[in-house]
Coordinates of C-alpha atoms and ligand atoms in Angstrom, one line a residue:
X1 CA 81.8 97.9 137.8
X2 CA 83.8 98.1 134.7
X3 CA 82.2 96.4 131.1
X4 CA 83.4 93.1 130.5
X5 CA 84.2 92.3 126.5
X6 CA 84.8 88.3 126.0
X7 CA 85.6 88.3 122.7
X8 CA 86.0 84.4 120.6
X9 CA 88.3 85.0 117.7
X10 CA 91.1 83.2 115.7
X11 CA 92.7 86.2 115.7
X12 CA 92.8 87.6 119.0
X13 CA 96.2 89.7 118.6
X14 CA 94.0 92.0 116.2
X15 CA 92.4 93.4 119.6
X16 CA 95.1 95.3 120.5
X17 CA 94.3 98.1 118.1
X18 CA 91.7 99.0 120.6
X19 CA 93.5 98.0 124.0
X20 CA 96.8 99.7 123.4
X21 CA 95.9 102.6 121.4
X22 CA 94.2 105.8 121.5
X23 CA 90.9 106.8 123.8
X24 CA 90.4 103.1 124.1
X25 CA 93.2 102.4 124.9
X26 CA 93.2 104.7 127.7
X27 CA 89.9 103.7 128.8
X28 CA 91.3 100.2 128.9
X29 CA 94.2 101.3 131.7
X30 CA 91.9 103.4 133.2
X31 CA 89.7 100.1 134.0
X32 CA 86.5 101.4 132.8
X33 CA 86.1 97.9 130.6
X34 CA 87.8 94.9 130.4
X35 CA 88.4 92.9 127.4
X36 CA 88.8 89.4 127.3
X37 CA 89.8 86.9 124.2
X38 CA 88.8 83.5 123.8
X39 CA 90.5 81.7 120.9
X40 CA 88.6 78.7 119.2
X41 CA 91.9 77.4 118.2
X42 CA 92.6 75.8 122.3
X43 CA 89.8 73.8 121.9
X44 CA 90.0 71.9 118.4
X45 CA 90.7 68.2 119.6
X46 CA 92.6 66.7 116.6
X47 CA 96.6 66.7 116.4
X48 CA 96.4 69.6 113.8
X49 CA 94.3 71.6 115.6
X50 CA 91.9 72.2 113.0
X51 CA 89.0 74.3 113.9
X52 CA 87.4 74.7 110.1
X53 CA 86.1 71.9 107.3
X54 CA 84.5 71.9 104.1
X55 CA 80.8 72.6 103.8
X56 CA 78.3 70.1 103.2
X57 CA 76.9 70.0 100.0
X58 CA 80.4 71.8 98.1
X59 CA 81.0 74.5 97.4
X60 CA 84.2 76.9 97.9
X61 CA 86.0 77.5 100.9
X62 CA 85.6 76.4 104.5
X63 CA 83.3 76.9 107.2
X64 CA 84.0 77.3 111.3
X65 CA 83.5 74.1 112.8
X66 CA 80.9 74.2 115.7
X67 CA 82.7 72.2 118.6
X68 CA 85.4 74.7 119.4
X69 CA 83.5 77.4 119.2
X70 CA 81.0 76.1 121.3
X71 CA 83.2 75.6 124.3
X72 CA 85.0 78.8 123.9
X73 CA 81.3 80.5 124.4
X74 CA 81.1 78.3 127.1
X75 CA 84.4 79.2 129.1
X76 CA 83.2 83.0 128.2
X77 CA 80.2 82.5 129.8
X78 CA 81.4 80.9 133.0
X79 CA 84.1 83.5 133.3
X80 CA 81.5 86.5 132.9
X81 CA 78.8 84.6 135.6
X82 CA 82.0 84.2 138.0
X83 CA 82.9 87.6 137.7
X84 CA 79.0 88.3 139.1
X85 CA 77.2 89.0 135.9
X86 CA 73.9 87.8 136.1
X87 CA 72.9 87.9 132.2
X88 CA 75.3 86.6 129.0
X89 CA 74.8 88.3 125.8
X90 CA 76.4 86.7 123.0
X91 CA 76.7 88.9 119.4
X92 CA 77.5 87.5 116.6
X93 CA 78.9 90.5 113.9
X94 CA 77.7 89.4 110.5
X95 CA 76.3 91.3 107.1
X96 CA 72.8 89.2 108.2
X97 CA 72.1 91.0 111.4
X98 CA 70.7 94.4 111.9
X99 CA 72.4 97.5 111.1
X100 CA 74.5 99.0 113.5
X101 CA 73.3 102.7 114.7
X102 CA 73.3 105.1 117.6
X103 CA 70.4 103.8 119.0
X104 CA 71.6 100.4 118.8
X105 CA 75.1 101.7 121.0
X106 CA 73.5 103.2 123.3
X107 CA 71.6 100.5 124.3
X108 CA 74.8 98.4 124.3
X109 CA 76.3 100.8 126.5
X110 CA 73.4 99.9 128.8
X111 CA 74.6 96.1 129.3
X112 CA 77.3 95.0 132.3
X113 CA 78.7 92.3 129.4
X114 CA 78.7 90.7 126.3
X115 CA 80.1 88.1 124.2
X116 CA 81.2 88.8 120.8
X117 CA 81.4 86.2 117.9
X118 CA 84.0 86.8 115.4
X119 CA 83.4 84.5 112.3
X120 CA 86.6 83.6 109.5
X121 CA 86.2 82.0 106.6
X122 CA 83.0 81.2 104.5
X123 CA 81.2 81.5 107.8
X124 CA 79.9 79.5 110.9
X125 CA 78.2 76.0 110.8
X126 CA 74.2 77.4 111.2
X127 CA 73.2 75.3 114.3
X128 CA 75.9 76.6 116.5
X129 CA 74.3 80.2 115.4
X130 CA 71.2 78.7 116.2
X131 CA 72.1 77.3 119.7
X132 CA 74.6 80.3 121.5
X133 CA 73.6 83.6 119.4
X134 CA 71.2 86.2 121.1
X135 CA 71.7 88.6 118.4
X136 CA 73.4 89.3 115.3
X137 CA 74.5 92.8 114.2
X138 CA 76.0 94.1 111.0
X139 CA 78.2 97.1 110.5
X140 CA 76.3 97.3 106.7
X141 CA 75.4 96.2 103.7
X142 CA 79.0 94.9 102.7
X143 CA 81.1 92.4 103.4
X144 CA 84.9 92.5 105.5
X145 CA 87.0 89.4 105.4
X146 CA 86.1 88.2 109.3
X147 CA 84.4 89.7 112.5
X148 CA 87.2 91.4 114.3
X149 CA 86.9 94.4 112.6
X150 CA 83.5 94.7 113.2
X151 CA 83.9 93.9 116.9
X152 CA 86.3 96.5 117.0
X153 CA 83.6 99.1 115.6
X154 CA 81.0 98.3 117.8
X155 CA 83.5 97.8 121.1
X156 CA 84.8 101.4 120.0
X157 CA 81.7 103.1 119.8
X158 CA 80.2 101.4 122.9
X159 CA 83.3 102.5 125.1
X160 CA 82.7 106.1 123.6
X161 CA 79.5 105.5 125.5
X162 CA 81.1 104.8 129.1
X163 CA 81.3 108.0 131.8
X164 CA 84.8 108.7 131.8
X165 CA 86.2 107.7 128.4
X166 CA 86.2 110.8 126.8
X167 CA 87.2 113.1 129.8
X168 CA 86.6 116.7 129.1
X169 CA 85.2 116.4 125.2
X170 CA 82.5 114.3 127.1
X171 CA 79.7 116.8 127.1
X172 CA 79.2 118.5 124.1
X173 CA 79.0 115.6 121.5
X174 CA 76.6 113.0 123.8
X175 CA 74.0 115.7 124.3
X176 CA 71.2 113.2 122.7
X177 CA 70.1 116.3 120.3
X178 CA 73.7 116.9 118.9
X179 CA 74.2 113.0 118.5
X180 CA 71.6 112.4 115.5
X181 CA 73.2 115.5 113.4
X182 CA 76.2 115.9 111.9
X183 CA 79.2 117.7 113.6
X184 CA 80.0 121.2 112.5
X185 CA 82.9 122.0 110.7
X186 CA 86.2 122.6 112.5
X187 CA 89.0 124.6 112.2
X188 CA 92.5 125.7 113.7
X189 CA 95.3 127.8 112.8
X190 CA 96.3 129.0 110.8
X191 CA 93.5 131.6 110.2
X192 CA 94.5 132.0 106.3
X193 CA 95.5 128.3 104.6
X194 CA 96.6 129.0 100.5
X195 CA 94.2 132.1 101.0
X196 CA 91.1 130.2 102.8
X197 CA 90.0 131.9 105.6
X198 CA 88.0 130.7 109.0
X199 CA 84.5 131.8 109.3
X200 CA 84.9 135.3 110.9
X201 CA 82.3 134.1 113.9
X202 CA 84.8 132.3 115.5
X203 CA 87.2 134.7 116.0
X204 CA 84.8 137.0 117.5
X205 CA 84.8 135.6 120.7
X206 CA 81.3 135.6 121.5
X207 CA 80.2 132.3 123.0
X208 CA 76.6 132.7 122.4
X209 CA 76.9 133.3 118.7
X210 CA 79.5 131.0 118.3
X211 CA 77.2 128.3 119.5
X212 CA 74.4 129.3 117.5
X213 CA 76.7 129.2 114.3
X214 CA 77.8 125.6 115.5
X215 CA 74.1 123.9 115.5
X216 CA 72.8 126.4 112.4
X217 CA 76.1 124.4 110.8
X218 CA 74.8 120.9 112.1
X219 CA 71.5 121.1 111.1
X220 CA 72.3 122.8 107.4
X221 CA 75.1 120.3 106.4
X222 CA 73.0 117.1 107.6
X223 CA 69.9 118.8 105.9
X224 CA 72.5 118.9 102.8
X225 CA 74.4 115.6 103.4
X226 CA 71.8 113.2 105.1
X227 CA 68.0 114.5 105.1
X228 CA 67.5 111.1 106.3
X229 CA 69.1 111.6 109.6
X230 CA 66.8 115.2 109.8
X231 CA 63.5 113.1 109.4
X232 CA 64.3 110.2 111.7
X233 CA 65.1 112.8 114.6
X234 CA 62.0 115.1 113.7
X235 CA 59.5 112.7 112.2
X236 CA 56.9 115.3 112.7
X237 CA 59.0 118.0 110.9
X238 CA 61.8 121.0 112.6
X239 CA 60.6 122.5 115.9
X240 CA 60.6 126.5 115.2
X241 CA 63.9 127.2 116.4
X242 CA 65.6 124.5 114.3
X243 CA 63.5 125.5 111.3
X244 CA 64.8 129.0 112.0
X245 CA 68.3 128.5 111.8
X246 CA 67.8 126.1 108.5
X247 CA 66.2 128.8 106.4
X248 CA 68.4 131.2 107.4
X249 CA 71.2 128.6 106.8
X250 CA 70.0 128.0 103.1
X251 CA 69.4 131.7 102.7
X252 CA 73.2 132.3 103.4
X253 CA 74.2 129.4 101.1
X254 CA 72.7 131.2 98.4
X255 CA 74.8 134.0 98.8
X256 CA 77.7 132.1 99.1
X257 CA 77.3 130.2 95.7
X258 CA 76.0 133.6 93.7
X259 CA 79.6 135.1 95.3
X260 CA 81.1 132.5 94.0
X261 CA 80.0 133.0 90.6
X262 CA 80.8 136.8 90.9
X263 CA 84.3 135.7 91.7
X264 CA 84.8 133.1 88.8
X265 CA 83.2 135.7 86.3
X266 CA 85.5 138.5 87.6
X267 CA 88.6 136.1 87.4
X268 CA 89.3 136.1 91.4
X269 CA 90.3 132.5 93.1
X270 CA 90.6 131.5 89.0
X271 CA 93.6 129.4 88.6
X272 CA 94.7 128.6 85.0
Ligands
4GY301 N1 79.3 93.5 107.3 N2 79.0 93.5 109.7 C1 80.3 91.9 108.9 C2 81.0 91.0 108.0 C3 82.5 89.1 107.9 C4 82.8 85.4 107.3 C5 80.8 85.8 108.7 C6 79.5 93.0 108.5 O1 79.5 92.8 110.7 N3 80.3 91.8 110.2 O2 81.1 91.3 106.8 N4 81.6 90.0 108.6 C7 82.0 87.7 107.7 C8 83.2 86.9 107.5 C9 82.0 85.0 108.5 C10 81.1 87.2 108.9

């Protein structure tokens, strides 16, 4: 059964981005997930349709009123339980939630639905939070102008996440151990760009050490680029063929940079 987004936001036309475009929006004609919008808007009551007001106690701007947002969750809801879901999940995407990781998609990918919550404005009056949100989740420690984007984000990655979506690419990059390191670097033709060449292991056509280049590469740059990342997969330090290829990786960065220096002293690559 395909995933089921129900998505309330004042801006629903933003969505397409992800529906019409790109692997998501193949996924999305493919009917691996369905996306639904609920806009808060068709459910203000007064003549002007007004679904925000000033906060209570002053202060700048305006905040979501709860009402209309409150039935929109509650339209969601039915729609998702008549569609046979047995459990709702509402989200609410704000800079208060938790931070937003692989872990935290894969367990997404897990679910049959959810509801996502995309707030405008200054925000959303606190008891409507209080009565429909399961969870709040935050993309980081900044702050975007409303929700949809961060929907977007986490709707992305999640679909990533879905057997199917990514065809043949599919294997390589969901292997769990790959996932928590950086990618390699990549390269196409040509083989020489303004004199740059392509590491000479992957012309060589020999898989084996092709491959073994590829994860020495992934383990050295996120050693370089995010240490972090090493010592949340390998709490208890490298296993002995990771430590392996990260010595030897460093070892070979050395000689890079000292050629690098030979060059520049001996004027080649020197520019003036
Ligand atoms: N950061 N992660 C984020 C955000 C916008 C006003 C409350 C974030 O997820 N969402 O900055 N959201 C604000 C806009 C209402 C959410």
């Amino acid at each position: 059964m395909a995933l089921e987004f129900d998505v309330i936001t004042l801006l629903p036309e933003m969505f397409c981005a992800i529906t019409k475009f790109g692997i998501t929006g193949k996924a999305n004609r493919n009917k691996l997930y369905h996306l639904h919008t609920w806009n808060p808007r068709n459910y203000a009551t007064n003549h002007y349709r007004t679904v925000d007001d000033a906060p209570y106690g002053g202060g700048p701007g305006m905040v979501m009123m709860a009402q209309p947002l409150d039935q929109a969750i509650t339209d969601a809801k039915t729609r998702q339980t008549d569609t046979g879901i047995k459990q709702t999940h509402v989200i609410y995407l704000s800079p208060q939630g938790q931070c937003l990781d692989h872990e935290k998609i894969l367990q997404l990918s897990q679910l049959d639905s959810m509801i996502l919550l995309c707030g405008r404005y200054e925000g959303i009056d606190e008891r409507l939070i209080e009565e429909q949100v399961d969870e709040e989740i935050s993309l980081g420690d900044y702050v975007i102008s409303g929700g949809e984007l961060a929907a977007m984000v986490l709707i992305d990655a999640v679909i990533r996440q879905l057997p199917g979506a990514l065809g043949d690419m599919q294997s390589a990059n969901q292997d769990s151990h790959v996932a928590h390191l950086l990618e390699y670097p990549h390269y196409t033709r040509p083989d020489n760009y303004k004199g740059k060449t392509v590491p000479e292991v992957l012309l060589s056509g020999n898989h084996a050490r092709i491959e073994r280049w590829r994860q020495q590469q992934s383990i050295g740059r996120t050693w370089l680029k995010r240490p972090d990342l090493l010592t949340k997969k390998y709490p208890a330090g490298l296993p002995d063929k990771e430590k392996e290829l990260l010595e030897e990786f460093k070892q070979l960065q050395h000689l890079a940079i000292n050629q690098q220096e030979t060059d520049t002293t001996k004027g080649i690559g020197v520019t003036k």
